Coordinates of C-alpha atoms in Angstrom, one line a residue:
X5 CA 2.9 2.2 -27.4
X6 CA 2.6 5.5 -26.2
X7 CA -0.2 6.4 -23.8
X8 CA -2.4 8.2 -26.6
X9 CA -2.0 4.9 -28.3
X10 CA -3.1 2.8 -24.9
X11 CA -5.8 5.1 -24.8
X12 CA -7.3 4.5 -27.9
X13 CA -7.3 1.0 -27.7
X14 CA -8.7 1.6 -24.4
X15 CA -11.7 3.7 -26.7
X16 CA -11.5 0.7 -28.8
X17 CA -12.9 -2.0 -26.1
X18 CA -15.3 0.9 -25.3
X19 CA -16.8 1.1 -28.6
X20 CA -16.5 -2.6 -29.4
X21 CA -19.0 -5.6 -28.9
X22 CA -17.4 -7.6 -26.3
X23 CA -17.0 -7.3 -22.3
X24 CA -13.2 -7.5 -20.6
X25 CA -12.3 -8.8 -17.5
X26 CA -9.0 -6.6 -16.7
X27 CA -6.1 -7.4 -14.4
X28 CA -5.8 -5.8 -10.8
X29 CA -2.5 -4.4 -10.8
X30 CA -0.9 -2.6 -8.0
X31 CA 2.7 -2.1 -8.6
X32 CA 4.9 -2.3 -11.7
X33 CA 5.8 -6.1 -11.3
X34 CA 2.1 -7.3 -11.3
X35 CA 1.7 -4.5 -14.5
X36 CA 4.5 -6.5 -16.3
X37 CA 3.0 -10.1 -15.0
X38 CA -0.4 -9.2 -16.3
X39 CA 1.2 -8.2 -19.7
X40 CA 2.7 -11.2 -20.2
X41 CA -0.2 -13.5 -19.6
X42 CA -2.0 -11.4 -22.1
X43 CA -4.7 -9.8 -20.6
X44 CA -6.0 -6.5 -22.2
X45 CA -6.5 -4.1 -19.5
X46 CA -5.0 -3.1 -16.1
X47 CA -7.2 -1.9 -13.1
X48 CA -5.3 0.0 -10.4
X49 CA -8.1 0.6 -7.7
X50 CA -7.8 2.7 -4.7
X51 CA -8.1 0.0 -2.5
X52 CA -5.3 -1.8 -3.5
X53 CA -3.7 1.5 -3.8
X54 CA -3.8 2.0 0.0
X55 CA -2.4 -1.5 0.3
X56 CA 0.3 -1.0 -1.7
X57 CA 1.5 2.1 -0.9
X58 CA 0.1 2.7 2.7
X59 CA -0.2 -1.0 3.8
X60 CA -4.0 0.3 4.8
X61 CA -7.2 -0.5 4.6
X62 CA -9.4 1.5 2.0
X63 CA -10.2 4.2 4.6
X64 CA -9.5 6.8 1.6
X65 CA -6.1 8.0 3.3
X66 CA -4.2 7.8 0.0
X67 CA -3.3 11.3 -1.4
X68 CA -3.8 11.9 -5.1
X69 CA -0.2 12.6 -5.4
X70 CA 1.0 9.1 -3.7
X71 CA -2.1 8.0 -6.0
X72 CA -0.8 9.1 -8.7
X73 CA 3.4 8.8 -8.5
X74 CA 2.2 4.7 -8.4
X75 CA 0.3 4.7 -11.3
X76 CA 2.9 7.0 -12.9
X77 CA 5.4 4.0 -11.8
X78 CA 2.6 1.2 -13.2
X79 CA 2.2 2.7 -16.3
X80 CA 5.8 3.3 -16.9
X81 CA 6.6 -0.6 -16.0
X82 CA 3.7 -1.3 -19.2
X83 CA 4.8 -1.5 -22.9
X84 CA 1.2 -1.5 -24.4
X85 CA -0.9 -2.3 -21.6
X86 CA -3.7 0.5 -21.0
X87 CA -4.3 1.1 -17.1
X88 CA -7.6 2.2 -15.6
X89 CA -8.1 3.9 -12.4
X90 CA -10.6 4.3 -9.9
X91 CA -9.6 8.2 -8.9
X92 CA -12.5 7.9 -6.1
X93 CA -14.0 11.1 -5.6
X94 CA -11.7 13.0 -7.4
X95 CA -10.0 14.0 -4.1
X96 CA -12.5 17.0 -3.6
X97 CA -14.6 19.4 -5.1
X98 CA -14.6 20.1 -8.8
X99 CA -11.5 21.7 -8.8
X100 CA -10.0 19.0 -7.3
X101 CA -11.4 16.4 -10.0
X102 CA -9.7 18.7 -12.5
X103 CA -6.4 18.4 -10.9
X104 CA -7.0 15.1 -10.5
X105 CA -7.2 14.7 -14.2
X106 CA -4.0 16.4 -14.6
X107 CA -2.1 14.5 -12.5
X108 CA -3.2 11.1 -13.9
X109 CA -2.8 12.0 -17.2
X110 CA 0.8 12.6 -16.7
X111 CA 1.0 9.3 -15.2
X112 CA -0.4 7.8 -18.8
X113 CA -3.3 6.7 -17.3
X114 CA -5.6 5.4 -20.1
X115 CA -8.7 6.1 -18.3
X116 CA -10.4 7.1 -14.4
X117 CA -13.7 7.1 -12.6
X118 CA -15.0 9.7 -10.5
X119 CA -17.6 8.7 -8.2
X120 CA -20.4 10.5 -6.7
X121 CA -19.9 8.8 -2.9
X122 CA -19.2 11.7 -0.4
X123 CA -16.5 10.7 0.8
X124 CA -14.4 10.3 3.0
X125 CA -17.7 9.0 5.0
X126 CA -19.0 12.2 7.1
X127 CA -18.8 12.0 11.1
X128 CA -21.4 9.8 12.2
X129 CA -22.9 8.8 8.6
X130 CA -24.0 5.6 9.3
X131 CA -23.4 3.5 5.6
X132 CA -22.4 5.6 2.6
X133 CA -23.9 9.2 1.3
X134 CA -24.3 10.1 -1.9
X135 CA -23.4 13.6 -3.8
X136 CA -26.2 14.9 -5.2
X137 CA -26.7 14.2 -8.8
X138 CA -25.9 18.0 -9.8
X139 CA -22.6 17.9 -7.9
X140 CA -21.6 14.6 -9.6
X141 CA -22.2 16.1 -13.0
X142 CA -19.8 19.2 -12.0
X143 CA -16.7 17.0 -11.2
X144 CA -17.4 14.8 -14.1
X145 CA -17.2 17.7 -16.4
X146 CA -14.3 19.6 -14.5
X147 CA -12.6 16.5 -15.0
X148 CA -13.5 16.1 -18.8
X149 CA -12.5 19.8 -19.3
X150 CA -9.2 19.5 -18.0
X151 CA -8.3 16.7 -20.2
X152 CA -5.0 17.9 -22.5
X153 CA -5.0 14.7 -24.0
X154 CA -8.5 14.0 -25.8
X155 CA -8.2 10.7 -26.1
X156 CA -8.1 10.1 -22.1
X157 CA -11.2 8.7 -20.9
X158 CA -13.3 10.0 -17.8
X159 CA -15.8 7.4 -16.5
X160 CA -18.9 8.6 -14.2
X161 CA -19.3 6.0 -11.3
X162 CA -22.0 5.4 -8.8
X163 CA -23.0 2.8 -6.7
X164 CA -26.4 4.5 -5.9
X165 CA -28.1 1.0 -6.7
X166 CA -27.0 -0.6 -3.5
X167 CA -27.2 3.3 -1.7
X168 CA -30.5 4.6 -2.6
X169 CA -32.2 2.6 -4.8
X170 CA -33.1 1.3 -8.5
X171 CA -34.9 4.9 -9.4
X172 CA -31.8 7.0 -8.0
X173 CA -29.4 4.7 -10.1
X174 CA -31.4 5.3 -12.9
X175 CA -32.0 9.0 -12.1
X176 CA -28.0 9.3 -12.0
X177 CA -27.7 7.4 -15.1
X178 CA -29.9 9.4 -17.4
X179 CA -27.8 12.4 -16.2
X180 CA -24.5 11.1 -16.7
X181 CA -25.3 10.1 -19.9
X182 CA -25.6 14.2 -20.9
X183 CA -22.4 14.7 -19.0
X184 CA -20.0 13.9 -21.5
X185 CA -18.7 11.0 -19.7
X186 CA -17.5 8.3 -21.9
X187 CA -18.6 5.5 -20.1
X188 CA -20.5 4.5 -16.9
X189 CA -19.0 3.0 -14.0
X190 CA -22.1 1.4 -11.7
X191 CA -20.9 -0.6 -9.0
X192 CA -23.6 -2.6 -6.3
X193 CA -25.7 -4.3 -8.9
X194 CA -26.2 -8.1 -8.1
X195 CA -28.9 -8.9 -10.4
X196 CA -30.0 -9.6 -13.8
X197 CA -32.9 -7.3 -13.5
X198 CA -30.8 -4.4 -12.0
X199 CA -28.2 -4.3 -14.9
X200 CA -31.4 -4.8 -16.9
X201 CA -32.8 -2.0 -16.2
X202 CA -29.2 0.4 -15.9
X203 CA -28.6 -1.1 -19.8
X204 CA -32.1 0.4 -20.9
X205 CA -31.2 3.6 -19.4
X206 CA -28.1 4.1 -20.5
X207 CA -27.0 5.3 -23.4
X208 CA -23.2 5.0 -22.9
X209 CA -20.9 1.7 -22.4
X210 CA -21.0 0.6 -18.9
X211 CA -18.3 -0.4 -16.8
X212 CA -19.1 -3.0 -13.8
X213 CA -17.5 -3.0 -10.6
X214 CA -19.8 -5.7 -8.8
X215 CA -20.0 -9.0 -10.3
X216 CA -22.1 -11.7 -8.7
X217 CA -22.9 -14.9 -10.1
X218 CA -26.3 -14.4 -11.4
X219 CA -24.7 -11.7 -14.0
X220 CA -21.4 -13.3 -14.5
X221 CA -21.8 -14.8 -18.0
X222 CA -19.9 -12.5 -20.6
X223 CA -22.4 -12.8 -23.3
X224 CA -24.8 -12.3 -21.3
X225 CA -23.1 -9.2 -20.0
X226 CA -21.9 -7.3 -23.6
X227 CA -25.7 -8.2 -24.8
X228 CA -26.3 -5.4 -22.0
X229 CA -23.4 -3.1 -23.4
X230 CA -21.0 -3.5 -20.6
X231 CA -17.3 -3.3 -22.0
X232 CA -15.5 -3.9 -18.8
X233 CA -16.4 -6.2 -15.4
X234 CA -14.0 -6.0 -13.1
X235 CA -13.5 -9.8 -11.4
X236 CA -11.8 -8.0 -7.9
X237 CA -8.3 -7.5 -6.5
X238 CA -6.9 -10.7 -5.4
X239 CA -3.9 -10.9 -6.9
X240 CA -3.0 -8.3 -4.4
X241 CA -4.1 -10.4 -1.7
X242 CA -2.8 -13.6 -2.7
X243 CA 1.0 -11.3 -2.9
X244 CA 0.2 -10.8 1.0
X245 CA -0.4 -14.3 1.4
X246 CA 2.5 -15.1 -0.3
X247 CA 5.0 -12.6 1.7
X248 CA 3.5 -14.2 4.6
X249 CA 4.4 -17.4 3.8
X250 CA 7.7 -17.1 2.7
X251 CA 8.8 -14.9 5.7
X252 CA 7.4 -17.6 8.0
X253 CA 9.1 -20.6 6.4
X254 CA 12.6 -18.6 6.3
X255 CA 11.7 -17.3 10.1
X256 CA 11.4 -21.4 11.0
X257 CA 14.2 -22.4 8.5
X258 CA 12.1 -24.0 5.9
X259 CA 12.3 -23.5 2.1
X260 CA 10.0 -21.3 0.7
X261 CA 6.6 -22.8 -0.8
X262 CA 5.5 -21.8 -4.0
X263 CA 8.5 -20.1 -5.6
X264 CA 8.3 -18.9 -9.4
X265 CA 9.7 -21.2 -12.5
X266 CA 13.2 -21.0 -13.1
X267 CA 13.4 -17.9 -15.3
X268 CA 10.1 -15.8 -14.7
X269 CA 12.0 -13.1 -12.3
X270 CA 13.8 -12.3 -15.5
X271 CA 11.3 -12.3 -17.6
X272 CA 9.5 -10.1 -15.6
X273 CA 11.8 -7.8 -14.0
X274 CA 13.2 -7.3 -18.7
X275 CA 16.5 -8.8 -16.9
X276 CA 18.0 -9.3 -20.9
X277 CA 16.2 -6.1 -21.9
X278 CA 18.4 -4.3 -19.3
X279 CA 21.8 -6.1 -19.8
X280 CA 21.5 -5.5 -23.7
X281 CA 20.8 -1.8 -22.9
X282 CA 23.8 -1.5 -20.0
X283 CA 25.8 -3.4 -22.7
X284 CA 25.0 -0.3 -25.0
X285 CA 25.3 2.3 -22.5
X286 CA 28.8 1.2 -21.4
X287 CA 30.2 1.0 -24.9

C-alpha cells in the first residue's frame, strides 16, 4: 500500500462505527510483528520513541528529526499497516508544527497529534501547563496547512481534563472542533461521565489516550464516537525485560528463556522475501 493508501484507511476507522485498539510499535521489527498478528493500526509514541532511540525517559529530549528518521524506518518496515504518531507539541511554535508536518509526512506517517501541553515543563512548573486555547488552535492549523498530502490526518490532543478541569476540556474541545482537526486526541479521562461529557461536546471522532477500567468496554466506547483507545506501550517494556533476561542467562551461562518459535525471525525479518529478491538481483 502506499502511504496515501494507509492514510485513507486510516480516514476510514475515523469515519467508521467501531473503536481500535492499535499496536505500540517502536522500531521496524515490532511494525512487522504487529502486521502479522493482524492488528489495524500502529502507535509510535514519543515515549517509546525516547526509549528507543535515546534509551531515556520521556523527558521530551527526542529531536523531531531523530523523531522522525524512526518513524521514517517504521513505516518503511510496514507493507499496509497505517502508523500514528504522537508529534508532542509539534517541537515549538507554529512554525515548528508545520515543519513538523513535513517531516512526518515524508516518513509516511498516516496520521499525528499535536498537543497543547507547554512543554518541555517550564523551570520550576510544578505539574503540567497548558497552551492557551488560541495558541493550540494556531499549531493545529499550521500543521493542517502544511499538509502536501491531503489525506494525512492532524489530530488536536489535550489532556486539559486531568490539567485544569472538565470546563477547560470542554472549552478546548468546542474549539478544536472549528480548527479543522480531523479528530480529537483527549488523554486523562478516567471516567464514564468525563468521556460523557467530551462525546456531547465534540463534534469530531475522538482518539483516547487514557484507558481505565471503568471506560474500557469497546461498545461502550464507539457508542461515544471514539475510533481509537490506545491500551499503552508495553510491548516496548516487555522487549527490555526480555534483553535483560537473555543477557543475564548468557552472562551466567544459562540458555536463554523465552526464545521465539522455530521460524518467526524469518518470518519477521521477510528472510524468503529477501533471498528471492538477492536471487533476482544477482542474476
Amino acid at each position: 500500500m502506499t502511504h496515501t493508501q494507509r492514510r485513507e484507511a486510516l480516514r476510514a476507522v475515523l469515519s467508521g462505527a467501531s473503536c481500535l485498539h492499535p499496536a505500540s510499535v517502536h522500531d521496524p521489527l515490532s511494525t512487522r510483528i504487529a502486521e502479522e498478528i493482524g492488528y489495524e493500526l500502529g502507535m509510535f509514541a514519543g515515549s517509546t520513541a525516547s526509549l528507543a532511540i535515546l534509551g531515556a525517559p520521556d523527558h521530551i529530549l527526542i529531536t523531531l528529526s531523530e523523531f522522525a528518521e524512526q518513524a521514517r524506518r517504521i513505516c518503511r518496515a510496514a507493507t499496509r499497516l497505517p502508523v500514528l504518531a504522537d508529534a508532542d507539541h509539534g517541537y515549538g511554535n507554529a512554525m515548528n508544527a508545520a515543519r513538523t508536518t513535513e517531516e512526518l509526512e515524508a516518513s509516511g506517517i498516516a496520521g499525528f497529534s499535536i498537543e497543547d501541553t507547554d512543554l518541555p515543563r517550564p523551570y520550576g512548573a510544578p505539574k503540567p501547563r497548558l497552551l492557551s486555547v488560541e495558541e493550540g488552535v494556531g499549531k493545529v492549523r499550521a500543521a493542517l496547512a502544511a499538509r502536501m498530502d491531503k489525506a494525512t490526518c492532524v489530530f488536536a490532543r489535550t489532556g486539559a481534563m486531568s490539567v485544569t478541569g472538565r470546563e477547560d476540556c470542554l472549552r478546548r474541545i468546542a474549539a478544536y472542533n472549528r480548527s479543522g482537526a480531523d479528530a480529537i486526541f483527549l488523554t486523562g479521562v478516567t471516567t464514564r461521565e468525563e468521556l460523557d461529557a467530551a462525546a456531547e461536546a465534540a463534534t469530531l471522532p475522538l482518539i483516547l489516550g487514557t484507558l481505565t477500567e471503568e471506560i474500557r468496554d469497546r461498545d461502550y466506547l464507539a457508542s461515544r464516537g471514539v475510533r481509537v483507545a490506545l491500551i499503552g506501550h508495553a510491548p516496548s517494556q516487555a522487549a527490555a525485560q526480555a534483553i535483560f533476561a537473555a543477557l543475564t542467562a548468557l552472562r551466567h551461562g544459562h540458555a536463554v528463556p523465552g526464545m521465539p518459535e522455530k521460524g518467526a525471525m524469518a518470518r519477521w525479518t521477510r528472510e524468503a522475501q529477501y533471498s528471492e529478491e538477492m536471487k533476482e538481483y544477482l542474476g
